[in-house]
CSV table of C-alpha atoms in Angstrom, one decimal:
chain,number,residue,atom,x,y,z
A,1,MET,CA,22.1,-42.6,1.6
A,2,SER,CA,18.8,-41.1,0.5
A,3,ASN,CA,16.4,-42.8,-1.8
A,4,GLU,CA,17.0,-40.2,-4.5
A,5,GLN,CA,20.8,-40.8,-4.3
A,6,LYS,CA,20.2,-44.5,-4.6
A,7,LYS,CA,18.0,-44.0,-7.6
A,8,TYR,CA,20.7,-41.7,-9.1
A,9,ILE,CA,23.5,-44.3,-8.6
A,10,PHE,CA,21.2,-47.0,-10.0
A,11,ASN,CA,20.5,-45.0,-13.1
A,12,ILE,CA,24.2,-44.4,-13.8
A,13,LYS,CA,24.9,-48.1,-13.5
A,14,LEU,CA,22.0,-48.9,-15.7
A,15,LYS,CA,23.2,-46.6,-18.4
A,16,LYS,CA,26.7,-48.1,-18.3
A,17,LEU,CA,25.3,-51.7,-18.5
A,18,LEU,CA,23.0,-50.6,-21.4
A,19,VAL,CA,26.0,-49.3,-23.4
A,20,LEU,CA,27.9,-52.5,-22.7
A,21,PHE,CA,25.0,-54.8,-23.7
A,22,THR,CA,24.4,-52.9,-26.9
A,23,GLN,CA,28.0,-53.2,-27.8
A,24,ILE,CA,28.0,-56.9,-27.3
A,25,PHE,CA,24.7,-57.3,-29.0
A,26,ILE,CA,26.0,-55.5,-32.2
A,27,LEU,CA,29.0,-57.8,-32.2
A,28,ILE,CA,26.9,-60.9,-31.9
A,29,LEU,CA,24.5,-59.6,-34.5
A,30,ILE,CA,27.3,-59.0,-37.0
A,31,LEU,CA,28.8,-62.4,-36.4
A,32,PHE,CA,25.4,-64.1,-36.6
A,33,LEU,CA,24.4,-62.3,-39.8
A,34,TRP,CA,27.8,-63.1,-41.4
A,35,GLN,CA,27.4,-66.7,-40.6
A,36,TYR,CA,23.7,-66.9,-41.6
A,37,LEU,CA,24.3,-65.1,-45.0
A,38,SER,CA,27.2,-67.4,-45.9
A,39,ASP,CA,25.3,-70.5,-44.8
A,40,LYS,CA,22.3,-69.5,-47.0
A,41,LYS,CA,24.8,-68.8,-49.9
A,42,ILE,CA,23.6,-65.2,-50.1
A,43,ILE,CA,27.2,-64.1,-49.8
A,44,ASN,CA,30.1,-66.1,-51.2
A,45,SER,CA,31.9,-67.6,-48.2
A,46,PHE,CA,34.9,-68.4,-50.4
A,47,ILE,CA,35.6,-64.7,-50.6
A,48,THR,CA,34.1,-63.5,-47.3
A,49,SER,CA,34.8,-66.6,-45.1
A,50,SER,CA,32.6,-67.0,-42.1
A,51,PRO,CA,33.0,-67.0,-38.3
A,52,LEU,CA,32.7,-70.8,-38.0
A,53,LYS,CA,35.3,-71.2,-40.8
A,54,ILE,CA,37.6,-68.8,-39.0
A,55,ILE,CA,37.4,-70.8,-35.8
A,56,LYS,CA,38.0,-74.0,-37.8
A,57,THR,CA,41.0,-72.5,-39.5
A,58,ILE,CA,42.5,-71.3,-36.2
A,59,ASN,CA,41.9,-74.8,-34.7
A,60,ASN,CA,43.7,-76.4,-37.7
A,61,LEU,CA,46.6,-73.9,-37.3
A,62,TYR,CA,46.8,-74.9,-33.7
A,63,MET,CA,46.7,-78.7,-34.5
A,64,GLN,CA,49.3,-78.8,-37.3
A,65,ASN,CA,50.9,-75.6,-38.0
A,66,ASN,CA,52.1,-74.2,-34.7
A,67,LEU,CA,49.7,-71.3,-34.2
A,68,PHE,CA,51.5,-70.1,-31.1
A,69,ASN,CA,54.8,-69.9,-32.9
A,70,HIS,CA,53.3,-67.4,-35.3
A,71,ILE,CA,51.8,-65.4,-32.5
A,72,PHE,CA,55.0,-65.5,-30.4
A,73,ILE,CA,57.1,-64.2,-33.3
A,74,THR,CA,54.9,-61.3,-34.1
A,75,LEU,CA,54.5,-60.4,-30.4
A,76,LYS,CA,58.2,-60.6,-29.8
A,77,GLU,CA,59.0,-58.3,-32.8
A,78,CYS,CA,56.3,-55.9,-31.7
A,79,ILE,CA,57.5,-55.7,-28.1
A,80,ILE,CA,61.2,-55.3,-29.1
A,81,SER,CA,60.3,-52.5,-31.5
A,82,PHE,CA,58.0,-50.9,-28.9
A,83,ILE,CA,60.6,-50.8,-26.2
A,84,LEU,CA,63.3,-49.5,-28.6
A,85,THR,CA,61.0,-46.8,-30.0
A,86,THR,CA,60.1,-45.6,-26.5
A,87,ILE,CA,63.6,-45.5,-25.2
A,88,ILE,CA,65.2,-43.9,-28.3
A,89,SER,CA,62.4,-41.3,-28.8
A,90,PHE,CA,62.5,-40.4,-25.1
A,91,ILE,CA,66.3,-39.8,-25.2
A,92,ILE,CA,66.1,-37.8,-28.5
A,93,ALA,CA,63.2,-35.7,-27.2
A,94,VAL,CA,65.1,-34.9,-24.0
A,95,ILE,CA,68.2,-33.9,-26.0
A,96,MET,CA,66.0,-31.6,-28.2
A,97,LEU,CA,64.5,-30.1,-25.1
A,98,TYR,CA,67.8,-29.1,-23.6
A,99,ASN,CA,69.6,-28.2,-26.8
A,100,ASN,CA,67.8,-25.7,-28.9
A,101,PHE,CA,70.4,-25.8,-31.6
A,102,ILE,CA,69.9,-29.6,-32.2
A,103,ALA,CA,66.1,-29.2,-32.0
A,104,LYS,CA,66.2,-26.5,-34.7
A,105,VAL,CA,68.6,-28.4,-36.9
A,106,ILE,CA,66.7,-31.7,-36.9
A,107,GLU,CA,63.2,-30.2,-37.1
A,108,PRO,CA,62.9,-30.1,-41.0
A,109,TYR,CA,64.4,-33.6,-41.2
A,110,LEU,CA,61.7,-34.9,-38.8
A,111,ILE,CA,59.0,-33.2,-40.8
A,112,VAL,CA,60.2,-34.7,-44.1
A,113,LEU,CA,60.8,-38.2,-42.7
A,114,ASN,CA,57.3,-38.0,-41.1
A,115,SER,CA,55.6,-37.4,-44.4
A,116,LEU,CA,57.6,-39.9,-46.3
A,117,PRO,CA,55.7,-43.2,-46.7
A,118,LYS,CA,58.1,-45.5,-44.9
A,119,VAL,CA,56.9,-48.6,-46.8
A,120,ALA,CA,58.7,-47.1,-49.8
A,121,LEU,CA,62.0,-47.7,-47.9
A,122,GLY,CA,61.2,-51.4,-47.6
A,123,PRO,CA,63.4,-52.6,-50.5
A,124,ILE,CA,66.3,-50.5,-49.2
A,125,ILE,CA,65.9,-52.0,-45.7
A,126,ILE,CA,65.9,-55.5,-47.1
A,127,ILE,CA,69.0,-54.9,-49.2
A,128,TRP,CA,70.9,-53.2,-46.5
A,129,ILE,CA,69.9,-55.3,-43.5
A,130,GLY,CA,68.8,-58.6,-45.1
A,131,ALA,CA,65.6,-60.5,-45.3
A,132,ASN,CA,65.4,-61.2,-41.6
A,133,GLN,CA,63.7,-60.2,-38.4
A,134,LYS,CA,66.0,-57.3,-37.9
A,135,ALA,CA,64.6,-55.7,-41.1
A,136,ILE,CA,61.1,-56.1,-39.8
A,137,ILE,CA,62.0,-54.4,-36.5
A,138,VAL,CA,63.8,-51.6,-38.4
A,139,MET,CA,60.6,-51.1,-40.4
A,140,ALA,CA,58.5,-50.7,-37.3
A,141,LEU,CA,61.1,-48.3,-35.8
A,142,LEU,CA,61.0,-46.1,-38.9
A,143,ILE,CA,57.2,-45.9,-38.7
A,144,SER,CA,56.9,-45.3,-35.0
A,145,LEU,CA,60.0,-43.3,-34.0
A,146,ILE,CA,59.3,-39.9,-35.7
A,147,VAL,CA,55.7,-39.6,-34.4
A,148,SER,CA,56.9,-40.6,-30.9
A,149,ILE,CA,59.7,-38.0,-30.9
A,150,GLN,CA,57.3,-35.3,-32.0
A,151,ASN,CA,54.6,-36.2,-29.5
A,152,LEU,CA,57.1,-36.3,-26.6
A,153,TYR,CA,59.0,-33.2,-27.6
A,154,ASN,CA,55.8,-31.1,-28.1
A,155,GLY,CA,54.6,-32.2,-24.6
A,156,PHE,CA,58.0,-31.4,-23.0
A,157,ILE,CA,58.3,-27.9,-24.4
A,158,SER,CA,54.7,-27.0,-23.4
A,159,THR,CA,55.5,-27.7,-19.7
A,160,ASP,CA,54.3,-24.8,-17.4
A,161,LYS,CA,57.2,-22.3,-17.5
A,162,LEU,CA,56.2,-21.1,-14.0
A,163,LYS,CA,56.8,-24.5,-12.4
A,164,ILE,CA,60.2,-24.6,-14.1
A,165,LYS,CA,61.0,-21.0,-12.9
A,166,LEU,CA,60.0,-22.1,-9.3
A,167,LEU,CA,62.6,-24.9,-9.4
A,168,LYS,CA,65.2,-22.6,-10.9
A,169,THR,CA,64.7,-20.2,-7.9
A,170,PHE,CA,66.0,-23.2,-5.9
A,171,ASN,CA,69.0,-23.6,-8.2
A,172,ALA,CA,67.7,-26.8,-9.7
A,173,SER,CA,69.8,-28.5,-12.3
A,174,SER,CA,68.4,-29.6,-15.7
A,175,PHE,CA,68.1,-33.1,-14.4
A,176,ASP,CA,66.2,-32.0,-11.4
A,177,ILE,CA,63.8,-30.1,-13.7
A,178,LEU,CA,63.3,-33.1,-15.9
A,179,ILE,CA,62.6,-35.5,-13.0
A,180,ASN,CA,60.5,-33.1,-10.9
A,181,VAL,CA,58.5,-31.1,-13.4
A,182,ILE,CA,58.8,-32.2,-17.0
A,183,ILE,CA,58.1,-36.0,-16.6
A,184,PRO,CA,55.4,-35.8,-14.0
A,185,SER,CA,53.5,-33.0,-15.8
A,186,ASN,CA,53.7,-34.9,-19.0
A,187,LYS,CA,52.4,-38.2,-17.6
A,188,GLU,CA,49.2,-38.1,-19.6
A,189,ASN,CA,51.1,-37.2,-22.8
A,190,ILE,CA,53.7,-40.0,-22.2
A,191,TYR,CA,50.9,-42.5,-21.7
A,192,SER,CA,49.1,-41.6,-24.9
A,193,THR,CA,52.4,-41.6,-26.8
A,194,LEU,CA,53.0,-45.2,-25.5
A,195,LYS,CA,49.5,-46.2,-26.8
A,196,ILE,CA,50.3,-44.6,-30.2
A,197,ASN,CA,53.7,-46.2,-30.3
A,198,LEU,CA,52.2,-49.6,-29.7
A,199,SER,CA,49.7,-49.4,-32.6
A,200,MET,CA,52.4,-47.9,-34.8
A,201,CYS,CA,54.8,-50.7,-34.0
A,202,LEU,CA,52.1,-53.3,-34.8
A,203,ILE,CA,51.5,-51.6,-38.1
A,204,GLY,CA,55.2,-51.6,-38.8
A,205,ILE,CA,55.7,-55.2,-37.9
A,206,ILE,CA,52.9,-56.4,-40.2
A,207,MET,CA,54.2,-54.2,-42.9
A,208,GLY,CA,57.7,-55.7,-42.4
A,209,GLU,CA,56.3,-59.2,-42.4
A,210,PHE,CA,54.5,-58.5,-45.7
A,211,LEU,CA,57.9,-57.5,-47.1
A,212,THR,CA,59.9,-60.4,-45.8
A,213,SER,CA,59.1,-63.1,-43.3
A,214,LYS,CA,59.1,-66.8,-42.7
A,215,ALA,CA,56.6,-66.8,-39.9
A,216,GLY,CA,54.3,-64.5,-38.0
A,217,ILE,CA,50.8,-63.2,-38.3
A,218,GLY,CA,51.7,-60.9,-41.2
A,219,HIS,CA,53.2,-63.9,-43.0
A,220,LEU,CA,50.0,-65.9,-42.4
A,221,ILE,CA,47.9,-63.2,-43.9
A,222,LEU,CA,50.2,-62.7,-46.9
A,223,TYR,CA,50.5,-66.4,-47.5
A,224,GLY,CA,46.7,-66.8,-47.3
A,225,SER,CA,46.1,-64.1,-49.9
A,226,GLN,CA,48.7,-65.6,-52.2
A,227,VAL,CA,47.0,-69.0,-52.2
A,228,PHE,CA,43.6,-67.4,-52.2
A,229,ASN,CA,42.7,-68.9,-48.8
A,230,LEU,CA,40.5,-66.1,-47.4
A,231,ASP,CA,39.8,-68.2,-44.3
A,232,LEU,CA,43.5,-67.9,-43.4
A,233,VAL,CA,43.5,-64.2,-44.1
A,234,MET,CA,40.5,-63.5,-42.0
A,235,SER,CA,41.9,-65.7,-39.2
A,236,GLY,CA,45.1,-63.7,-39.3
A,237,ILE,CA,43.2,-60.5,-39.0
A,238,PHE,CA,41.1,-61.9,-36.1
A,239,ILE,CA,44.3,-63.0,-34.2
A,240,LEU,CA,45.8,-59.6,-34.8
A,241,THR,CA,42.8,-57.9,-33.3
A,242,ILE,CA,43.1,-60.1,-30.2
A,243,ILE,CA,46.8,-59.3,-29.9
A,244,SER,CA,46.2,-55.5,-30.1
A,245,ILE,CA,43.5,-55.7,-27.5
A,246,LEU,CA,45.8,-57.6,-25.2
A,247,LEU,CA,48.7,-55.2,-25.7
A,248,TYR,CA,46.3,-52.3,-25.0
A,249,LEU,CA,45.2,-53.9,-21.8
A,250,ILE,CA,48.9,-54.4,-20.8
A,251,ILE,CA,49.6,-50.7,-21.3
A,252,ASN,CA,46.5,-49.8,-19.3
A,253,THR,CA,47.7,-52.0,-16.4
A,254,ILE,CA,51.1,-50.4,-16.5
A,255,LYS,CA,49.5,-46.9,-16.4
A,256,LYS,CA,47.5,-47.9,-13.3
A,257,ALA,CA,50.6,-49.3,-11.6
A,258,LEU,CA,52.5,-46.1,-12.1
B,1,MET,CA,69.2,-2.2,13.7
B,2,ASN,CA,72.2,-4.2,12.9
B,3,LEU,CA,73.8,-2.4,10.0
B,4,THR,CA,76.0,-5.1,8.5
B,5,ASN,CA,76.2,-5.0,4.8
B,6,ILE,CA,75.3,-8.4,3.4
B,7,LEU,CA,74.5,-7.7,-0.3
B,8,ASN,CA,76.4,-5.4,-2.5
B,9,VAL,CA,75.4,-4.5,-6.1
B,10,ASN,CA,78.2,-2.8,-7.9
B,11,ASN,CA,77.9,-1.0,-11.3
B,12,LEU,CA,75.3,-3.4,-12.5
B,13,SER,CA,74.3,-3.1,-16.2
B,14,LYS,CA,72.0,-5.3,-18.2
B,15,THR,CA,71.4,-5.1,-21.9
B,16,TYR,CA,68.8,-7.1,-23.8
B,17,HIS,CA,69.5,-8.1,-27.3
B,18,SER,CA,66.9,-8.9,-29.9
B,19,LYS,CA,66.6,-8.9,-33.7
B,20,ASN,CA,65.0,-5.4,-33.5
B,21,GLY,CA,68.0,-4.0,-31.7
B,22,GLU,CA,69.3,-3.8,-28.2
B,23,ILE,CA,67.7,-2.3,-25.1
B,24,ILE,CA,69.8,-1.1,-22.2
B,25,ALA,CA,67.5,-2.0,-19.3
B,26,VAL,CA,69.8,-1.3,-16.3
B,27,ASN,CA,72.7,1.2,-16.5
B,28,ASN,CA,75.4,1.2,-13.8
B,29,VAL,CA,73.3,0.6,-10.7
B,30,SER,CA,74.9,0.3,-7.3
B,31,PHE,CA,73.4,-0.1,-3.9
B,32,ASN,CA,73.8,-2.1,-0.7
B,33,VAL,CA,71.4,-4.1,1.5
B,34,ASN,CA,72.0,-4.4,5.2
B,35,LYS,CA,71.0,-7.3,7.5
B,36,GLU,CA,67.4,-7.4,8.4
B,37,GLU,CA,66.6,-4.4,6.3
B,38,PHE,CA,63.6,-4.0,4.1
B,39,VAL,CA,64.7,-2.4,0.8
B,40,GLY,CA,62.4,-1.4,-2.0
B,41,ILE,CA,63.2,-0.7,-5.6
B,42,ILE,CA,60.7,1.5,-7.4
B,43,GLY,CA,60.6,2.9,-10.8
B,44,PRO,CA,58.3,3.2,-13.9
B,45,SER,CA,57.1,0.0,-15.7
B,46,GLY,CA,59.8,-1.6,-17.9
B,47,CYS,CA,62.7,0.1,-16.2
B,48,GLY,CA,64.5,-3.1,-15.4
B,49,LYS,CA,63.5,-3.6,-11.8
B,50,SER,CA,62.7,-7.2,-12.3
B,51,SER,CA,66.0,-7.7,-14.3
B,52,ILE,CA,67.9,-6.6,-11.1
B,53,LEU,CA,66.1,-9.3,-9.0
B,54,ASN,CA,66.6,-12.0,-11.7
B,55,ILE,CA,70.3,-11.2,-11.7
B,56,ILE,CA,70.7,-11.2,-7.9
B,57,SER,CA,68.8,-14.5,-7.7
B,58,ASN,CA,71.0,-16.1,-10.4
B,59,LEU,CA,68.0,-16.7,-12.7
B,60,ASP,CA,69.9,-14.5,-15.2
B,61,THR,CA,73.6,-14.8,-15.5
B,62,LYS,CA,74.3,-12.5,-18.4
B,63,TYR,CA,75.1,-9.0,-17.0
B,64,LYS,CA,77.9,-6.6,-16.4
B,65,GLY,CA,79.0,-5.5,-13.0
B,66,ARG,CA,79.4,-7.3,-9.7
B,67,ILE,CA,77.1,-8.8,-7.2
B,68,ASN,CA,78.8,-9.4,-3.8
B,69,VAL,CA,77.1,-11.5,-1.3
B,70,ASN,CA,78.5,-12.1,2.1
B,71,LYS,CA,79.7,-15.5,3.1
B,72,ASN,CA,77.0,-17.9,4.3
B,73,ILE,CA,74.2,-15.6,3.1
B,74,LYS,CA,71.6,-17.4,1.2
B,75,ILE,CA,69.3,-15.6,-1.2
B,76,ALA,CA,65.9,-16.9,-2.3
B,77,TYR,CA,63.5,-15.6,-4.9
B,78,MET,CA,60.0,-15.7,-3.6
B,79,LEU,CA,57.7,-16.6,-6.4
B,80,GLN,CA,54.3,-15.0,-5.9
B,81,GLU,CA,52.4,-17.2,-8.3
B,82,ASP,CA,50.9,-20.4,-6.9
B,83,ALA,CA,52.9,-22.8,-9.2
B,84,LEU,CA,51.5,-25.7,-7.3
B,85,PHE,CA,52.4,-29.2,-8.5
B,86,PRO,CA,49.1,-31.0,-8.5
B,87,TRP,CA,50.7,-34.4,-8.3
B,88,LEU,CA,52.2,-33.6,-4.9
B,89,THR,CA,50.6,-33.0,-1.6
B,90,ILE,CA,50.7,-29.5,-0.2
B,91,LEU,CA,53.4,-30.5,2.3
B,92,GLU,CA,55.5,-32.0,-0.6
B,93,ASN,CA,54.9,-28.8,-2.5
B,94,VAL,CA,56.2,-26.7,0.3
B,95,LEU,CA,59.2,-29.1,0.8
B,96,LEU,CA,60.1,-29.0,-2.9
B,97,GLY,CA,63.0,-26.5,-2.4
B,98,LEU,CA,64.6,-28.6,0.3
B,99,LYS,CA,64.2,-31.7,-1.9
B,100,ILE,CA,65.9,-29.9,-4.9
B,101,LYS,CA,68.7,-28.6,-2.6
B,102,LYS,CA,69.0,-32.1,-1.1
B,103,GLN,CA,68.5,-30.7,2.4
B,104,LEU,CA,65.4,-32.7,3.3
B,105,THR,CA,66.6,-33.5,6.8
B,106,LYS,CA,64.3,-34.2,9.7
B,107,GLU,CA,65.2,-30.9,11.3
B,108,ASN,CA,64.4,-28.8,8.1
B,109,LYS,CA,61.2,-30.7,7.7
B,110,ASP,CA,60.1,-30.1,11.2
B,111,TYR,CA,61.0,-26.4,10.8
B,112,THR,CA,58.8,-26.2,7.6
B,113,ILE,CA,55.9,-27.9,9.4
B,114,MET,CA,56.3,-25.5,12.3
B,115,LEU,CA,56.0,-22.6,9.8
B,116,LEU,CA,52.9,-24.1,8.2
B,117,LYS,CA,51.3,-24.4,11.6
B,118,LYS,CA,52.3,-20.9,12.6
B,119,TYR,CA,51.2,-19.1,9.5
B,120,GLY,CA,48.6,-21.4,7.9
B,121,LEU,CA,48.4,-23.4,4.7
B,122,TYR,CA,47.3,-20.3,2.8
B,123,GLU,CA,50.8,-18.8,3.1
B,124,PHE,CA,52.4,-21.8,1.2
B,125,ARG,CA,54.1,-19.5,-1.3
B,126,LYS,CA,56.1,-17.8,1.4
B,127,ILE,CA,56.7,-20.9,3.4
B,128,ARG,CA,57.9,-22.8,0.3
B,129,THR,CA,60.7,-20.2,0.1
B,130,LEU,CA,61.3,-19.8,3.8
B,131,ALA,CA,61.7,-23.6,4.1
B,132,VAL,CA,65.2,-23.4,2.6
B,133,LYS,CA,66.2,-20.9,5.3
B,134,PRO,CA,67.2,-18.0,3.2
B,135,ASP,CA,68.7,-14.8,4.7
B,136,ILE,CA,67.6,-12.5,1.9
B,137,LEU,CA,64.2,-12.7,0.2
B,138,LEU,CA,63.6,-11.2,-3.2
B,139,LEU,CA,60.1,-10.1,-3.9
B,140,ASP,CA,59.0,-9.1,-7.4
B,141,GLU,CA,55.7,-7.1,-7.5
B,142,PRO,CA,54.4,-9.4,-4.8
B,143,PHE,CA,50.9,-8.0,-4.6
B,144,SER,CA,50.3,-6.8,-8.1
B,145,ALA,CA,47.6,-9.5,-8.9
B,146,LEU,CA,45.5,-8.6,-5.8
B,147,ASP,CA,42.7,-6.2,-5.3
B,148,TYR,CA,43.4,-3.1,-3.2
B,149,GLN,CA,42.0,-4.4,0.1
B,150,THR,CA,43.6,-7.8,-0.1
B,151,ARG,CA,46.8,-6.1,-1.1
B,152,LEU,CA,46.9,-4.1,2.1
B,153,LYS,CA,46.1,-7.2,4.2
B,154,VAL,CA,48.6,-9.4,2.4
B,155,SER,CA,51.4,-6.9,2.5
B,156,ASP,CA,50.8,-6.7,6.3
B,157,ASP,CA,51.1,-10.5,6.5
B,158,VAL,CA,54.2,-10.7,4.4
B,159,TYR,CA,55.8,-7.9,6.4
B,160,LYS,CA,55.0,-9.7,9.7
B,161,ILE,CA,56.4,-13.0,8.5
B,162,ILE,CA,59.6,-11.4,7.3
B,163,LYS,CA,60.2,-9.4,10.5
B,164,GLU,CA,59.3,-12.3,12.8
B,165,GLU,CA,61.7,-14.6,11.0
B,166,HIS,CA,64.4,-11.9,11.0
B,167,LYS,CA,64.8,-12.0,7.2
B,168,THR,CA,66.2,-9.3,4.9
B,169,ALA,CA,64.0,-8.3,2.0
B,170,LEU,CA,64.5,-6.7,-1.3
B,171,MET,CA,61.2,-5.8,-3.0
B,172,VAL,CA,60.4,-4.5,-6.4
B,173,THR,CA,57.2,-2.6,-6.8
B,174,HIS,CA,55.8,0.3,-8.8
B,175,ASP,CA,53.4,1.3,-6.0
B,176,ILE,CA,55.0,4.3,-4.1
B,177,SER,CA,52.8,4.2,-1.1
B,178,GLU,CA,53.3,0.5,-0.7
B,179,ALA,CA,57.0,1.0,-0.8
B,180,ILE,CA,56.9,3.8,1.8
B,181,SER,CA,54.7,1.8,4.1
B,182,MET,CA,57.0,-1.3,4.1
B,183,CYS,CA,60.5,-0.3,3.4
B,184,ASP,CA,63.4,1.1,5.5
B,185,ARG,CA,65.1,2.3,2.4
B,186,ILE,CA,63.9,2.9,-1.2
B,187,VAL,CA,66.0,2.9,-4.3
B,188,VAL,CA,64.3,5.1,-7.0
B,189,LEU,CA,65.1,4.2,-10.5
B,190,SER,CA,64.7,6.4,-13.6
B,191,LYS,CA,63.1,5.5,-16.9
B,192,ARG,CA,65.0,3.1,-19.1
B,193,PRO,CA,67.9,2.9,-19.4
B,194,SER,CA,67.5,3.1,-15.6
B,195,ILE,CA,70.0,4.7,-13.4
B,196,ILE,CA,69.5,5.4,-9.7
B,197,LYS,CA,67.8,8.7,-9.2
B,198,LYS,CA,68.1,8.7,-5.4
B,199,ILE,CA,68.1,6.4,-2.5
B,200,TYR,CA,65.8,7.5,0.3
B,201,ASP,CA,66.0,6.4,4.0
B,202,ILE,CA,62.4,6.1,5.2
B,203,ASN,CA,62.2,7.3,8.8
B,204,LEU,CA,58.5,7.1,9.7
B,205,GLU,CA,57.4,8.2,13.2
B,206,ASN,CA,55.9,5.4,15.3
B,207,LYS,CA,56.9,2.8,12.8
B,208,SER,CA,54.8,-0.4,13.0
B,209,THR,CA,53.0,-2.5,10.5
B,210,PRO,CA,52.5,-1.4,6.8
B,211,ILE,CA,48.8,-0.5,7.3
B,212,LEU,CA,49.4,1.6,10.4
B,213,ASN,CA,52.5,3.1,8.8
B,214,ARG,CA,50.2,4.7,6.3
B,215,GLU,CA,48.8,6.8,9.1
B,216,SER,CA,52.2,8.0,10.2
B,217,PRO,CA,52.4,11.9,10.1
B,218,ASN,CA,55.4,11.9,7.7
B,219,PHE,CA,54.0,9.3,5.4
B,220,THR,CA,52.5,12.0,3.2
B,221,TYR,CA,55.8,13.9,3.2
B,222,TYR,CA,57.6,10.9,1.7
B,223,THR,CA,54.8,10.3,-0.8
B,224,ILE,CA,55.0,13.8,-2.1
B,225,LYS,CA,58.8,13.7,-2.2
B,226,LEU,CA,58.8,10.4,-4.2
B,227,TYR,CA,56.1,11.4,-6.6
B,228,GLY,CA,57.9,14.6,-7.3
B,229,ARG,CA,61.0,12.6,-8.1
B,230,ARG,CA,59.4,10.7,-10.9
């Protein structure tokens, strides 16, 4: 390797590190400022809480109140709704792809359902299904399904027609075309749909837990706000952030494995 | 030449329907293709030449008339566009047809690799189709995207491969001299709705490769005759 090449590689690495350090620095700065301002009583820590108080609250939750139970419940609901969304929307998108009549018929319904604020259906869900975990999962499905179907379907129909024609010249069946062209050429689209599904499901679960729940992170946040314990609210949000980062990393690992 | 009739097109008609009305593209067309023969279909743009190939290759199943194919005769449509699948290797791309037809045996695979070695990677479009061992190859305007010089060269190559592998070919083109230089027989179609104007047997003196055929003394004779027909 020539010296110039070494220098070039070094510069690329340096820039990458610089970005990372700046990102970490900003995070630390915010946390530090937040803590400092609330220590000096410049901001009211009763309303804004503070990083140390959040850590203390989480520790308290851990000691007495079964922190992991809350996390586990929210995670479980999220994963169930994520898997259901992915499977159901995939099946519906494939049916729409192969049956133009069905696709045309349900298109306006999808558009209307998509623009309807799903949280408005909350009371109906609770009355029909009951104030339980099922209702929370249905809420998440309502929020994520339509977007997922539309994303997958739009990707499927924009598959390169020439590649499909090539397979047809070999008398390929619809299933052959799905497996050999449509899925592989939509890999990126499927992956980004999975990411969107994940965040949509998490939104739906928290929304559902706000409506009806006995445990879970959404329950913690709602409970905290009702008793005006902002430390608990902030802690809930902090845990939620960690959960979404973890889930994102899992999806990333799955993508690399595929 | 062995004159066994292997493909029979009988009274073929094709009508396209759209909101703005119907278009009769092909009207009562009949012709035969014999074994190891190179048959061309020429005619003005939009006269339904491609429709005929789509119907013979089963890409289009809505038509009137009858297509008779001899027993054990396999037809393959040779796609001229790359249509490469970037997530597959070049070998996997070439073997795609065999995979779809579930004929990915060791023997067929070796045959395909032999073809690749013989003709080179650049010919993957033809080898992709030849891999499924078709008897009749359908070619739709195979050289239309190429510049003139490349066109001459590639038509020579395609001709060579088809003759060496003892295949039968049915080619659609709008280039009269290309058709004369390659084909044994030319079906001339009229404007839409296309009927057969005439079928010419091309008997060039010292028949060899397409490029050399263009120098044949009676090449011009056929050119004038076919231009006159249009």
